[in-house]
Amino acid sequence: MIFAKLVALLEHEHAQFRIIDHPAEGRSDLVAAIRGTAPGQGAKAMLCKSKHDDGTLILAILPGDKKLDFKKVAAAVDIRKATLASPDEAQRETGCAIGAIPPFTFSPHIRLVVDAELVEQFQEIAFNAGRLDKSIVLNSSDYLRIARPLLTSLCV
């Protein structure tokens, strides 16, 4: 469902993208090799939440070869502490399994925050598109135009 919704959105917005079918893979480094893209070009999506149960959800997007700094996530959305959502929470909130979450949010309850390095360093980003066996490679400027994320530093 998310895959079809995402493709429809990109087509509607006249984005420059291509779809890659591949064996199911959730690890950033392995899927980059399958796609033929650089590991850092992969848009790794991590659903985070406020550690203080105020209901804040954050979809943090970072280069596939980097590690997330939870203090930077918290600072970006003005909460005290951020932590990773559980796999069950991620599935419920995004409609996707861990590893298949695209760098878009279709929920008004999830704030989208992107590490600026991802879109500044690469003309295209690559990501699993709601499924572990389908990826999309998308023009970075189209991504920014359509997703309208908060850009900041999120990595260690």
mmCIF file with all atom_site columns, C-alpha atoms in Angstrom, residues 1-12 17 100-106 127-130 136 138 146:
data_model
loop_
_atom_site.group_PDB
_atom_site.id
_atom_site.type_symbol
_atom_site.label_atom_id
_atom_site.label_alt_id
_atom_site.label_comp_id
_atom_site.label_asym_id
_atom_site.label_entity_id
_atom_site.label_seq_id
_atom_site.pdbx_PDB_ins_code
_atom_site.Cartn_x
_atom_site.Cartn_y
_atom_site.Cartn_z
_atom_site.occupancy
_atom_site.B_iso_or_equiv
_atom_site.pdbx_formal_charge
_atom_site.auth_seq_id
_atom_site.auth_comp_id
_atom_site.auth_asym_id
_atom_site.auth_atom_id
_atom_site.pdbx_PDB_model_num
ATOM 1  C CA . MET A 1 1   ? 0.000  0.000  0.000   1.00 0.00 ? 1   MET A CA 1
ATOM 2  C CA . ILE A 1 2   ? 2.748  2.504  0.936   1.00 0.00 ? 2   ILE A CA 1
ATOM 3  C CA . PHE A 1 3   ? 4.686  1.639  -2.229  1.00 0.00 ? 3   PHE A CA 1
ATOM 4  C CA . ALA A 1 4   ? 1.676  2.432  -4.466  1.00 0.00 ? 4   ALA A CA 1
ATOM 5  C CA . LYS A 1 5   ? 0.911  5.617  -2.529  1.00 0.00 ? 5   LYS A CA 1
ATOM 6  C CA . LEU A 1 6   ? 4.528  6.760  -2.842  1.00 0.00 ? 6   LEU A CA 1
ATOM 7  C CA . VAL A 1 7   ? 4.746  6.066  -6.585  1.00 0.00 ? 7   VAL A CA 1
ATOM 8  C CA . ALA A 1 8   ? 1.425  7.881  -7.134  1.00 0.00 ? 8   ALA A CA 1
ATOM 9  C CA . LEU A 1 9   ? 2.725  10.895 -5.190  1.00 0.00 ? 9   LEU A CA 1
ATOM 10 C CA . LEU A 1 10  ? 5.991  11.034 -7.139  1.00 0.00 ? 10  LEU A CA 1
ATOM 11 C CA . GLU A 1 11  ? 4.198  10.695 -10.469 1.00 0.00 ? 11  GLU A CA 1
ATOM 12 C CA . HIS A 1 12  ? 1.661  13.373 -9.501  1.00 0.00 ? 12  HIS A CA 1
ATOM 13 C CA . PHE A 1 17  ? 12.781 8.772  -10.132 1.00 0.00 ? 17  PHE A CA 1
ATOM 14 C CA . ALA A 1 100 ? 11.318 -0.633 4.428   1.00 0.00 ? 100 ALA A CA 1
ATOM 15 C CA . ILE A 1 101 ? 10.262 2.792  5.753   1.00 0.00 ? 101 ILE A CA 1
ATOM 16 C CA . PRO A 1 102 ? 10.649 5.423  3.026   1.00 0.00 ? 102 PRO A CA 1
ATOM 17 C CA . PRO A 1 103 ? 11.872 8.967  3.774   1.00 0.00 ? 103 PRO A CA 1
ATOM 18 C CA . PHE A 1 104 ? 8.332  10.331 3.537   1.00 0.00 ? 104 PHE A CA 1
ATOM 19 C CA . THR A 1 105 ? 5.599  10.537 6.105   1.00 0.00 ? 105 THR A CA 1
ATOM 20 C CA . PHE A 1 106 ? 1.960  10.152 5.232   1.00 0.00 ? 106 PHE A CA 1
ATOM 21 C CA . PHE A 1 127 ? 15.555 4.169  -0.385  1.00 0.00 ? 127 PHE A CA 1
ATOM 22 C CA . ASN A 1 128 ? 13.395 1.125  0.202   1.00 0.00 ? 128 ASN A CA 1
ATOM 23 C CA . ALA A 1 129 ? 9.940  2.158  -0.867  1.00 0.00 ? 129 ALA A CA 1
ATOM 24 C CA . GLY A 1 130 ? 7.608  0.644  1.700   1.00 0.00 ? 130 GLY A CA 1
ATOM 25 C CA . ILE A 1 136 ? 13.321 4.111  -5.462  1.00 0.00 ? 136 ILE A CA 1
ATOM 26 C CA . LEU A 1 138 ? 14.860 9.908  -6.513  1.00 0.00 ? 138 LEU A CA 1
ATOM 27 C CA . ILE A 1 146 ? 7.781  17.140 -2.258  1.00 0.00 ? 146 ILE A CA 1
#
